[in-house]
Tab-separated table of C-alpha atoms in Angstrom:
chain	number	residue	atom	x	y	z
J	1	UNK	CA	0.010	-0.025	0.017
J	2	UNK	CA	2.766	2.393	0.833
J	3	UNK	CA	4.536	1.635	-2.457
J	4	UNK	CA	1.262	2.120	-4.360
J	5	UNK	CA	0.664	5.476	-2.582
J	6	UNK	CA	4.167	6.582	-3.375
J	7	UNK	CA	3.810	5.427	-6.998
J	8	UNK	CA	0.487	7.154	-7.303
J	9	UNK	CA	1.904	10.425	-5.947
J	10	UNK	CA	4.925	10.180	-8.292
J	11	UNK	CA	2.568	9.539	-11.256
J	12	UNK	CA	0.437	12.524	-10.257
J	13	UNK	CA	3.590	14.607	-10.023
J	14	UNK	CA	4.744	13.496	-13.417
J	15	UNK	CA	1.331	14.205	-14.937
J	16	UNK	CA	1.209	17.691	-13.387
J	17	UNK	CA	4.720	18.416	-14.594
J	18	UNK	CA	3.685	17.315	-18.206
J	19	UNK	CA	0.601	19.462	-17.917
J	20	UNK	CA	2.714	22.472	-16.859
J	21	UNK	CA	5.045	21.934	-19.754
J	22	UNK	CA	2.100	21.694	-22.162
J	23	UNK	CA	0.536	24.836	-20.765
J	24	UNK	CA	3.840	26.828	-20.934
J	25	UNK	CA	4.308	25.661	-24.516
J	26	UNK	CA	0.738	26.696	-25.394
J	27	UNK	CA	1.268	29.960	-23.694
J	28	UNK	CA	4.392	30.651	-25.699
J	29	UNK	CA	2.670	29.750	-28.986
J	30	UNK	CA	-0.325	31.936	-28.144
J	31	UNK	CA	2.055	34.802	-27.206
J	32	UNK	CA	3.768	34.495	-30.649
J	33	UNK	CA	0.330	34.303	-32.354
J	34	UNK	CA	-0.800	37.336	-30.359
J	35	UNK	CA	2.255	39.287	-31.494
J	36	UNK	CA	1.756	38.289	-35.095
J	37	UNK	CA	-1.922	39.138	-34.833
J	38	UNK	CA	-1.110	42.556	-33.383
J	39	UNK	CA	1.368	43.304	-36.160
J	40	UNK	CA	-1.122	42.171	-38.882
J	41	UNK	CA	-3.765	44.276	-37.188
J	42	UNK	CA	-1.592	47.319	-37.089
J	43	UNK	CA	-0.736	46.939	-40.827
J	44	UNK	CA	-4.379	46.553	-41.615
J	45	UNK	CA	-5.335	49.590	-39.519
J	46	UNK	CA	-2.650	51.691	-41.279
J	47	UNK	CA	-3.913	50.475	-44.760
J	48	UNK	CA	-7.501	51.355	-43.834
J	49	UNK	CA	-6.594	54.745	-42.456
J	50	UNK	CA	-4.530	55.521	-45.645
J	51	UNK	CA	-7.600	54.405	-47.787
J	52	UNK	CA	-9.953	56.545	-45.650
J	53	UNK	CA	-7.651	59.501	-46.174
J	54	UNK	CA	-7.549	58.962	-49.905
J	55	UNK	CA	-11.366	58.768	-50.007
J	56	UNK	CA	-11.629	61.923	-47.978
J	57	UNK	CA	-9.341	63.692	-50.372
J	58	UNK	CA	-11.373	62.517	-53.373
J	59	UNK	CA	-14.508	63.695	-51.680
J	60	UNK	CA	-13.004	67.107	-50.991
J	61	UNK	CA	-11.898	67.348	-54.657
J	62	UNK	CA	-15.429	66.363	-55.800
J	63	UNK	CA	-16.913	69.044	-53.563
J	64	UNK	CA	-14.461	71.626	-54.970
J	65	UNK	CA	-15.281	70.653	-58.513
J	66	UNK	CA	-19.015	70.944	-57.837
J	67	UNK	CA	-18.530	74.347	-56.270
J	68	UNK	CA	-16.381	75.510	-59.304
J	69	UNK	CA	-18.954	74.196	-61.748
J	70	UNK	CA	-21.735	76.086	-59.915
J	71	UNK	CA	-19.720	79.281	-59.978
J	72	UNK	CA	-18.909	78.822	-63.673
J	73	UNK	CA	-22.596	78.129	-64.363
J	74	UNK	CA	-23.572	81.317	-62.491
J	75	UNK	CA	-20.995	83.345	-64.386
J	76	UNK	CA	-22.257	81.844	-67.662
J	77	UNK	CA	-25.876	82.816	-66.831
J	78	UNK	CA	-24.868	86.342	-65.896
J	79	UNK	CA	-22.675	86.851	-68.977
J	80	UNK	CA	-25.160	85.293	-71.466
J	81	UNK	CA	-27.070	87.794	-73.596
J	82	UNK	CA	-30.790	88.035	-72.898
J	83	UNK	CA	-31.723	87.650	-76.553
J	84	UNK	CA	-30.534	84.070	-76.822
J	85	UNK	CA	-33.388	81.682	-75.819
J	86	UNK	CA	-31.342	78.473	-75.958
J	87	UNK	CA	-29.169	79.377	-72.988
J	88	UNK	CA	-31.715	78.265	-70.316
J	89	UNK	CA	-31.983	74.973	-71.950
J	90	UNK	CA	-28.249	74.433	-71.869
J	91	UNK	CA	-28.101	75.692	-68.237
J	92	UNK	CA	-30.817	73.195	-67.183
J	93	UNK	CA	-28.940	70.379	-68.705
J	94	UNK	CA	-25.768	71.388	-66.824
J	95	UNK	CA	-27.751	71.812	-63.603
J	96	UNK	CA	-29.164	68.317	-64.017
J	97	UNK	CA	-25.739	66.952	-64.699
J	98	UNK	CA	-24.399	68.621	-61.661
J	99	UNK	CA	-27.216	67.486	-59.465
J	100	UNK	CA	-26.802	63.938	-60.668
J	101	UNK	CA	-22.994	64.177	-59.967
J	102	UNK	CA	-23.793	65.655	-56.540
J	103	UNK	CA	-26.067	62.784	-55.758
J	104	UNK	CA	-23.498	60.275	-56.881
J	105	UNK	CA	-20.892	62.041	-54.716
J	106	UNK	CA	-23.300	61.961	-51.720
J	107	UNK	CA	-23.916	58.287	-52.179
J	108	UNK	CA	-20.114	57.683	-52.385
J	109	UNK	CA	-19.796	59.809	-49.216
J	110	UNK	CA	-22.353	57.637	-47.521
J	111	UNK	CA	-20.594	54.527	-48.549
J	112	UNK	CA	-17.322	55.933	-47.225
J	113	UNK	CA	-18.927	56.704	-43.953
J	114	UNK	CA	-20.439	53.262	-43.626
J	115	UNK	CA	-17.008	51.808	-44.473
J	116	UNK	CA	-15.435	53.985	-41.876
J	117	UNK	CA	-18.033	52.907	-39.259
J	118	UNK	CA	-17.394	49.287	-40.122
J	119	UNK	CA	-13.702	49.789	-39.788
J	120	UNK	CA	-14.156	51.311	-36.384
J	121	UNK	CA	-16.346	48.387	-35.314
J	122	UNK	CA	-13.734	45.937	-36.528
J	123	UNK	CA	-11.038	47.839	-34.696
J	124	UNK	CA	-13.144	47.752	-31.483
J	125	UNK	CA	-13.735	44.081	-31.910
J	126	UNK	CA	-9.991	43.474	-32.490
J	127	UNK	CA	-9.168	45.368	-29.310
J	128	UNK	CA	-11.758	43.273	-27.408
J	129	UNK	CA	-10.136	40.081	-28.809
J	130	UNK	CA	-6.682	41.282	-27.718
J	131	UNK	CA	-8.023	42.161	-24.260
J	132	UNK	CA	-9.572	38.718	-23.889
J	133	UNK	CA	-6.355	37.058	-25.098
J	134	UNK	CA	-4.280	39.023	-22.459
J	135	UNK	CA	-6.851	37.974	-19.749
J	136	UNK	CA	-6.529	34.349	-20.868
J	137	UNK	CA	-2.782	34.544	-20.751
J	138	UNK	CA	-2.953	36.025	-17.228
J	139	UNK	CA	-5.380	33.194	-16.207
J	140	UNK	CA	-3.051	30.576	-17.663
J	141	UNK	CA	-0.096	32.180	-15.796
J	142	UNK	CA	-2.091	31.959	-12.593
J	143	UNK	CA	-2.995	28.296	-13.414
J	144	UNK	CA	0.677	27.514	-14.002
J	145	UNK	CA	1.625	29.124	-10.648
J	146	UNK	CA	-1.086	27.094	-8.895
J	147	UNK	CA	0.072	23.862	-10.532
J	148	UNK	CA	3.639	24.578	-9.505
J	149	UNK	CA	2.440	25.247	-5.932
J	150	UNK	CA	0.490	22.005	-6.026
J	151	UNK	CA	3.556	20.147	-7.154
J	152	UNK	CA	5.550	21.648	-4.332
J	153	UNK	CA	2.818	20.604	-1.803
J	154	UNK	CA	2.827	17.063	-3.287
J	155	UNK	CA	6.581	16.860	-2.951
J	156	UNK	CA	6.302	17.932	0.718
J	157	UNK	CA	3.471	15.394	1.336
J	158	UNK	CA	5.517	12.743	-0.393
J	159	UNK	CA	8.553	13.517	1.940
J	160	UNK	CA	6.231	13.454	4.981
J	161	UNK	CA	4.777	10.161	3.913
J	162	UNK	CA	8.240	8.671	3.420
J	163	UNK	CA	9.287	9.733	6.848
J	164	UNK	CA	6.110	8.382	8.373
J	165	UNK	CA	6.703	5.125	6.493
J	166	UNK	CA	10.307	4.825	7.864
J	167	UNK	CA	8.977	5.500	11.444
J	168	UNK	CA	6.237	2.843	11.003
J	169	UNK	CA	8.760	0.360	9.574
J	170	UNK	CA	10.997	0.864	12.566
J	171	UNK	CA	8.060	0.489	14.936
J	172	UNK	CA	6.949	-2.749	13.093
J	173	UNK	CA	10.526	-4.132	13.510
J	174	UNK	CA	10.441	-3.333	17.195
J	175	UNK	CA	6.949	-4.884	17.463
J	176	UNK	CA	8.149	-8.036	15.762
J	177	UNK	CA	11.050	-8.238	18.196
J	178	UNK	CA	8.685	-7.890	21.053
J	179	UNK	CA	6.464	-10.619	19.667
J	180	UNK	CA	9.442	-12.928	19.460
J	181	UNK	CA	10.229	-12.259	23.103
J	182	UNK	CA	6.498	-12.784	24.009
J	183	UNK	CA	6.406	-16.153	22.280
J	184	UNK	CA	9.601	-17.277	24.069
J	185	UNK	CA	8.047	-16.145	27.455
J	186	UNK	CA	4.766	-17.937	26.535
J	187	UNK	CA	6.679	-21.106	25.776
J	188	UNK	CA	8.488	-20.931	29.200
J	189	UNK	CA	5.153	-20.352	30.909
J	190	UNK	CA	3.644	-23.398	29.137
J	191	UNK	CA	6.577	-25.466	30.332
J	192	UNK	CA	5.993	-24.227	33.890
J	193	UNK	CA	2.223	-24.980	33.628
J	194	UNK	CA	3.136	-28.574	32.516
J	195	UNK	CA	5.482	-28.863	35.505
J	196	UNK	CA	2.808	-27.547	37.889
J	197	UNK	CA	0.227	-29.907	36.458
J	198	UNK	CA	2.591	-32.901	36.941
J	199	UNK	CA	3.198	-31.785	40.535
J	200	UNK	CA	-0.573	-31.338	41.035
J	201	UNK	CA	-1.196	-35.025	39.906
J	202	UNK	CA	1.578	-36.203	42.297
J	203	UNK	CA	0.027	-34.207	45.171
J	204	UNK	CA	-3.433	-35.493	44.395
J	205	UNK	CA	-2.215	-38.972	44.866
J	206	UNK	CA	-1.261	-38.158	48.494
J	207	UNK	CA	-4.367	-37.465	50.701
J	208	UNK	CA	-2.750	-35.431	53.557
J	209	UNK	CA	-1.170	-32.393	51.699
J	210	UNK	CA	-3.947	-32.297	49.079
J	211	UNK	CA	-5.667	-29.414	50.818
J	212	UNK	CA	-2.714	-27.069	50.276
J	213	UNK	CA	-1.779	-28.352	46.885
J	214	UNK	CA	-5.166	-28.081	45.296
J	215	UNK	CA	-5.585	-24.339	46.109
J	216	UNK	CA	-2.316	-23.256	44.637
J	217	UNK	CA	-2.665	-24.608	41.131
J	218	UNK	CA	-6.262	-23.530	40.722
J	219	UNK	CA	-5.372	-20.042	41.745
J	220	UNK	CA	-2.289	-19.932	39.534
J	221	UNK	CA	-3.673	-21.484	36.355
J	222	UNK	CA	-6.398	-18.873	35.572
J	223	UNK	CA	-3.845	-16.059	35.806
J	224	UNK	CA	-1.500	-17.956	33.378
J	225	UNK	CA	-4.405	-18.435	31.006
J	226	UNK	CA	-5.139	-14.688	31.132
J	227	UNK	CA	-1.538	-14.034	30.216
J	228	UNK	CA	-1.852	-16.317	27.236
J	229	UNK	CA	-5.070	-14.684	25.985
J	230	UNK	CA	-3.944	-11.075	26.371
J	231	UNK	CA	-0.355	-11.400	25.253
J	232	UNK	CA	0.434	-8.059	27.006
J	233	UNK	CA	1.376	-9.069	30.560
J	234	UNK	CA	4.361	-11.473	30.180
J	235	UNK	CA	5.669	-11.732	33.750
J	236	UNK	CA	5.185	-14.873	35.814
J	237	UNK	CA	2.108	-14.924	37.977
J	238	UNK	CA	2.477	-14.461	41.692
J	239	UNK	CA	0.264	-15.515	44.493
J	240	UNK	CA	-0.013	-12.112	46.011
J	241	UNK	CA	-1.090	-10.509	42.656
J	242	UNK	CA	-3.903	-13.040	42.179
J	243	UNK	CA	-5.323	-13.344	45.587
J	244	UNK	CA	-5.346	-9.644	46.521
J	245	UNK	CA	-7.315	-7.536	43.960
J	246	UNK	CA	-5.571	-4.198	43.000
J	247	UNK	CA	-8.405	-1.933	44.016
J	248	UNK	CA	-6.084	0.839	45.324
J	249	UNK	CA	-3.986	0.844	42.197
J	250	UNK	CA	-7.131	1.121	40.090
J	251	UNK	CA	-8.419	4.077	42.046
J	252	UNK	CA	-5.068	5.795	41.847
J	253	UNK	CA	-4.913	5.220	38.135
J	254	UNK	CA	-8.471	6.594	37.753
J	255	UNK	CA	-7.696	9.692	39.698
J	256	UNK	CA	-4.510	10.192	37.707
J	257	UNK	CA	-6.399	9.921	34.360
J	258	UNK	CA	-9.121	12.313	35.642
J	259	UNK	CA	-6.433	14.813	36.642
J	260	UNK	CA	-4.701	14.440	33.327
J	261	UNK	CA	-7.973	14.971	31.458
J	262	UNK	CA	-8.654	18.189	33.496
J	263	UNK	CA	-5.121	19.407	32.710
J	264	UNK	CA	-5.655	18.695	29.057
J	265	UNK	CA	-8.990	20.553	29.072
J	266	UNK	CA	-7.358	23.572	30.738
J	267	UNK	CA	-4.537	23.514	28.166
J	268	UNK	CA	-6.977	23.404	25.218
J	269	UNK	CA	-8.987	26.218	26.761
J	270	UNK	CA	-5.990	28.473	27.154
J	271	UNK	CA	-4.850	27.686	23.536
J	272	UNK	CA	-8.299	28.684	22.161
J	273	UNK	CA	-8.913	31.789	24.496
J	274	UNK	CA	-5.569	33.154	25.548
J	275	UNK	CA	-4.438	35.713	22.800
J	276	UNK	CA	-1.710	37.445	24.835
J	277	UNK	CA	1.855	38.110	23.731
J	278	UNK	CA	4.789	37.701	26.110
J	279	UNK	CA	7.951	39.383	24.916
J	280	UNK	CA	6.782	39.387	21.358
J	281	UNK	CA	5.834	35.793	21.395
J	282	UNK	CA	2.366	34.164	21.639
J	283	UNK	CA	1.764	33.057	25.239
J	284	UNK	CA	-0.425	30.144	24.182
J	285	UNK	CA	2.392	28.522	22.103
J	286	UNK	CA	4.788	28.743	25.009
J	287	UNK	CA	2.264	27.387	27.502
J	288	UNK	CA	1.463	24.417	25.216
J	289	UNK	CA	5.103	23.724	24.670
J	290	UNK	CA	6.020	23.842	28.349
J	291	UNK	CA	2.988	21.676	29.287
J	292	UNK	CA	3.860	19.018	26.771
J	293	UNK	CA	7.486	19.098	27.837
J	294	UNK	CA	6.434	18.760	31.500
J	295	UNK	CA	4.023	15.860	30.834
J	296	UNK	CA	6.649	13.972	28.727
J	297	UNK	CA	4.070	13.845	25.917
J	298	UNK	CA	6.793	13.787	23.307
J	299	UNK	CA	8.164	10.502	24.609
J	300	UNK	CA	4.662	8.821	24.856
J	301	UNK	CA	3.721	5.969	22.576
J	302	UNK	CA	-0.037	6.791	22.765
J	303	UNK	CA	-1.608	10.132	23.648
J	304	UNK	CA	-4.590	12.136	22.422
J	305	UNK	CA	-3.406	15.646	23.384
J	306	UNK	CA	-1.802	16.211	20.001
J	307	UNK	CA	-5.109	15.432	18.214
J	308	UNK	CA	-6.976	17.804	20.403
J	309	UNK	CA	-4.422	20.568	19.858
J	310	UNK	CA	-4.683	20.126	16.002
J	311	UNK	CA	-8.488	19.949	16.195
J	312	UNK	CA	-8.573	23.344	18.145
J	313	UNK	CA	-6.139	24.965	15.614
J	314	UNK	CA	-8.175	23.695	12.643
J	315	UNK	CA	-11.477	24.882	14.034
J	316	UNK	CA	-10.101	28.287	14.935
J	317	UNK	CA	-8.515	28.706	11.484
J	318	UNK	CA	-11.698	27.594	9.640
J	319	UNK	CA	-13.829	30.054	11.771
J	320	UNK	CA	-11.419	32.960	11.423
J	321	UNK	CA	-13.268	36.079	10.240
J	322	UNK	CA	-10.353	38.412	9.522
J	323	UNK	CA	-6.781	38.390	8.421
J	324	UNK	CA	-5.737	39.468	11.967
J	325	UNK	CA	-6.941	36.138	13.373
J	326	UNK	CA	-5.142	34.216	10.608
J	327	UNK	CA	-1.936	36.195	11.375
J	328	UNK	CA	-2.285	35.336	15.120
J	329	UNK	CA	-2.654	31.619	14.402
J	330	UNK	CA	0.207	31.749	11.857
J	331	UNK	CA	2.442	33.269	14.620
J	332	UNK	CA	1.259	30.724	17.166
J	333	UNK	CA	1.718	27.610	14.977
J	334	UNK	CA	5.078	28.790	13.591
J	335	UNK	CA	6.393	29.536	17.118
J	336	UNK	CA	5.273	26.128	18.378
J	337	UNK	CA	6.798	24.488	15.307
J	338	UNK	CA	10.067	26.265	15.868
J	339	UNK	CA	10.153	25.096	19.535
J	340	UNK	CA	9.520	21.542	18.483
J	341	UNK	CA	12.231	21.695	15.816
J	342	UNK	CA	14.793	22.713	18.394
J	343	UNK	CA	13.577	20.125	20.982
J	344	UNK	CA	12.661	16.930	19.094
J	345	UNK	CA	15.390	14.743	17.796
J	346	UNK	CA	14.548	12.734	14.656
J	347	UNK	CA	14.937	8.983	14.791
J	348	UNK	CA	17.659	7.125	12.808
J	349	UNK	CA	15.209	6.090	10.121
J	350	UNK	CA	13.683	9.556	9.590
J	351	UNK	CA	17.187	11.179	9.199
J	352	UNK	CA	17.744	9.091	6.044
J	353	UNK	CA	14.880	10.747	4.250
J	354	UNK	CA	16.046	13.508	1.873
J	355	UNK	CA	15.051	17.001	2.738
J	356	UNK	CA	13.053	18.896	0.165
J	357	UNK	CA	12.582	22.576	-0.203
J	358	UNK	CA	9.325	24.190	1.020
J	359	UNK	CA	8.960	27.125	-1.308
J	360	UNK	CA	5.634	28.313	0.155
J	361	UNK	CA	6.644	29.249	3.715
J	362	UNK	CA	10.464	29.205	3.741
J	363	UNK	CA	11.265	32.967	3.883
J	364	UNK	CA	8.413	33.711	6.292
J	365	UNK	CA	9.362	30.898	8.651
J	366	UNK	CA	13.016	32.023	8.607
J	367	UNK	CA	11.971	35.506	9.646
J	368	UNK	CA	9.844	34.106	12.470
J	369	UNK	CA	12.765	31.987	13.583
J	370	UNK	CA	14.916	35.141	13.785
J	371	UNK	CA	12.337	36.797	15.939
J	372	UNK	CA	12.133	33.718	18.201
J	373	UNK	CA	15.843	33.757	18.642
J	374	UNK	CA	15.894	37.426	19.540
J	375	UNK	CA	13.177	36.913	22.159
J	376	UNK	CA	14.271	33.530	23.525
J	377	UNK	CA	15.307	34.863	26.846
J	378	UNK	CA	11.728	35.989	27.705
J	379	UNK	CA	10.301	32.467	27.332
J	380	UNK	CA	11.856	31.052	30.428
J	381	UNK	CA	12.864	27.747	28.768
J	382	UNK	CA	16.252	26.157	29.372
J	383	UNK	CA	18.601	26.455	26.450
J	384	UNK	CA	19.828	22.853	26.780
J	385	UNK	CA	16.372	21.291	26.312
J	386	UNK	CA	14.756	23.650	23.797
J	387	UNK	CA	17.552	25.088	21.842
J	388	UNK	CA	16.291	28.674	21.820
J	389	UNK	CA	19.805	30.237	21.510
J	390	UNK	CA	21.822	28.827	18.597
J	391	UNK	CA	21.658	25.068	18.132
J	392	UNK	CA	20.748	22.632	20.948
J	393	UNK	CA	23.052	19.790	21.785
J	394	UNK	CA	21.874	16.508	20.341
J	395	UNK	CA	22.479	14.780	23.737
J	396	UNK	CA	19.906	17.053	25.449
J	397	UNK	CA	17.243	16.753	22.828
J	398	UNK	CA	14.201	14.420	23.081
J	399	UNK	CA	13.881	11.456	20.753
J	400	UNK	CA	10.346	11.886	19.342
J	401	UNK	CA	7.911	9.034	19.131
J	402	UNK	CA	5.419	8.548	16.348
J	403	UNK	CA	2.661	10.859	17.779
J	404	UNK	CA	5.164	13.684	18.323
J	405	UNK	CA	6.549	13.293	14.731
J	406	UNK	CA	2.989	13.214	13.318
J	407	UNK	CA	2.064	16.342	15.434
J	408	UNK	CA	5.124	18.191	14.015
J	409	UNK	CA	4.120	17.250	10.436
J	410	UNK	CA	0.549	18.468	11.037
J	411	UNK	CA	1.878	21.780	12.480
J	412	UNK	CA	4.059	22.224	9.414
J	413	UNK	CA	1.050	21.603	7.142
J	414	UNK	CA	-1.117	24.138	9.052
J	415	UNK	CA	1.713	26.765	8.900
J	416	UNK	CA	1.676	26.329	5.110
J	417	UNK	CA	-2.109	26.302	4.920
J	418	UNK	CA	-2.572	29.550	6.923
J	419	UNK	CA	0.124	31.293	4.988
J	420	UNK	CA	-1.501	30.208	1.672
J	421	UNK	CA	-4.971	31.431	2.879
J	422	UNK	CA	-3.467	34.895	3.705
J	423	UNK	CA	-1.595	34.998	0.414
J	424	UNK	CA	-4.704	33.995	-1.620
J	425	UNK	CA	-6.871	36.629	0.071
J	426	UNK	CA	-4.310	39.318	-0.598
J	427	UNK	CA	-4.145	38.115	-4.232
J	428	UNK	CA	-7.891	38.426	-4.564
J	429	UNK	CA	-7.788	41.990	-3.248
J	430	UNK	CA	-4.963	43.108	-5.445
J	431	UNK	CA	-5.974	41.348	-8.747
J	432	UNK	CA	-9.284	43.291	-8.969
J	433	UNK	CA	-7.382	46.633	-8.512
J	434	UNK	CA	-4.569	45.484	-10.923
J	435	UNK	CA	-7.153	44.955	-13.703
J	436	UNK	CA	-8.349	48.494	-13.301
J	437	UNK	CA	-4.700	49.734	-13.324
J	438	UNK	CA	-4.139	47.850	-16.628
J	439	UNK	CA	-7.362	48.955	-18.283
J	440	UNK	CA	-6.939	52.659	-17.495
J	441	UNK	CA	-3.700	53.248	-19.519
J	442	UNK	CA	-5.103	51.307	-22.466
J	443	UNK	CA	-8.221	53.527	-22.616
J	444	UNK	CA	-5.995	56.546	-22.385
J	445	UNK	CA	-3.853	55.474	-25.327
J	446	UNK	CA	-6.910	54.783	-27.554
J	447	UNK	CA	-8.285	58.141	-26.890
J	448	UNK	CA	-5.032	59.977	-27.236
J	449	UNK	CA	-4.551	58.501	-30.699
J	450	UNK	CA	-7.434	60.611	-32.020
J	451	UNK	CA	-5.481	63.815	-31.286
J	452	UNK	CA	-8.021	66.172	-29.767
J	453	UNK	CA	-7.972	68.333	-26.653
J	454	UNK	CA	-10.830	66.235	-25.141
J	455	UNK	CA	-8.766	63.080	-25.481
J	456	UNK	CA	-5.812	64.733	-23.804
J	457	UNK	CA	-7.995	65.734	-20.898
J	458	UNK	CA	-9.521	62.185	-20.702
J	459	UNK	CA	-5.968	60.696	-20.775
J	460	UNK	CA	-4.934	62.914	-17.793
J	461	UNK	CA	-8.047	61.744	-15.909
J	462	UNK	CA	-7.184	58.125	-16.690
J	463	UNK	CA	-3.716	58.641	-15.303
J	464	UNK	CA	-5.081	60.097	-12.203
J	465	UNK	CA	-7.454	57.112	-11.779
J	466	UNK	CA	-4.605	54.658	-12.287
J	467	UNK	CA	-2.511	56.445	-9.656
J	468	UNK	CA	-5.485	56.148	-7.219
J	469	UNK	CA	-5.640	52.370	-8.030
J	470	UNK	CA	-1.878	52.008	-7.331
J	471	UNK	CA	-2.304	53.810	-4.092
J	472	UNK	CA	-5.081	51.409	-3.158
J	473	UNK	CA	-2.724	48.454	-3.817
J	474	UNK	CA	-0.094	50.116	-1.572
J	475	UNK	CA	-2.713	50.579	1.128
J	476	UNK	CA	-3.622	46.855	0.910
J	477	UNK	CA	-0.046	45.836	1.188
J	478	UNK	CA	0.626	48.298	4.139
J	479	UNK	CA	-2.507	46.852	5.898
J	480	UNK	CA	-1.237	43.290	5.553
J	481	UNK	CA	2.249	44.324	6.760
J	482	UNK	CA	0.760	46.103	9.784
J	483	UNK	CA	-1.358	43.006	10.551
J	484	UNK	CA	1.694	40.829	10.445
J	485	UNK	CA	3.763	43.277	12.561
J	486	UNK	CA	1.064	43.512	15.175
J	487	UNK	CA	1.065	39.724	15.508
J	488	UNK	CA	4.973	39.658	15.346
J	489	UNK	CA	4.887	37.652	12.199
J	490	UNK	CA	7.824	39.557	10.464
J	491	UNK	CA	10.950	41.232	11.509
J	492	UNK	CA	11.520	44.973	10.884
J	493	UNK	CA	15.169	44.809	11.699
J	494	UNK	CA	16.152	43.665	8.252
């Protein structure tokens, strides 16, 4: 199953990489096609503009010819002698010719205007298509980035699964060794039972000591059978353990479990409700770390406190209503993860797993680590056990069991998840404003190409609008930075 899971993850990774390569190749091809289309559109627009200018020149020449012919006709009418009767007939023919020519010129002018309107419509459609292509290119870039982030997350999950598999293999080897020891002890107990049964038969043959001998085997044999059925208690049975019931031990154990449950409830309540900062560090993370260290939870084979902590963090993150709450939980989880990294010592099997880069939260977590080192003296934790200053000695670190290793991996995943949620929300806020910033200069260029005072004024207004949009983007970034600084998520020293 583990090999299948790893193979499936690798196949998914290869498919995603092939998909990314195909998308990048398509994006390059579409970019080249877009450039060629824009060049062809520019040439076509220049040709159409030149044809329009030629038609306008011809139209002006026709208007000038009509005006000249009208003036010549007026002069001819004025200069003609009144005795001649045929002159009006000639003038009427010329007027009819001129009117017919004028009508033809007007029809040509109407056709030119319709052609110009069609050209403007085509130009507008071409601009729309170019805008759509640019939007599609931006969307594909975003998809490529998302696929790359998904590949990085799959790689981190694969590395986590490999480390978990190594830990489970080591535990299975230890369990098999324990099973071998148990079988040997069971065989020794069976041999002892056979010896006791033989002694019991010998004692039954004697009538006098039968009273003492019958009691002992009957009391001992049920305890041995319980050992064989459970397989957990492998020690030899004793008379005192069987005859006297451990009522006091059970009551003490019950009181200890109740007290431990109360302590766990108090710790979970402080994690969910305590939002204070102590020396620029979240107090809840320090309290959780000190409590787990005091209870020796990192060395426990079975415990449910880690699952309860992760459940509290998950519910708080899912119910977060603002970026400030996400920043607080990012600071808390990263601080707790830093403390665990400097306290827990990886097992021999997990150290063989190759480390892979976590591109999503590397820089942010490094800045948080620098803040944690600068404020390590205020946490009140010994340097030899937690490694708050510099690097901790490997001899003083704790060898983590499987629940602690799993808890550390879940914390790492939640640090990445919270950071991704904050990044995506900031992207959504900025992308809407960025589209307005990109559209405003384009509208200004189209209007400025017509070359009028009104277009110049509109371009100035569009520049002012774009500057307002850029100021809004700066405000969003400053607000995010202030939120992170208020929760001590970044360092201002650098």
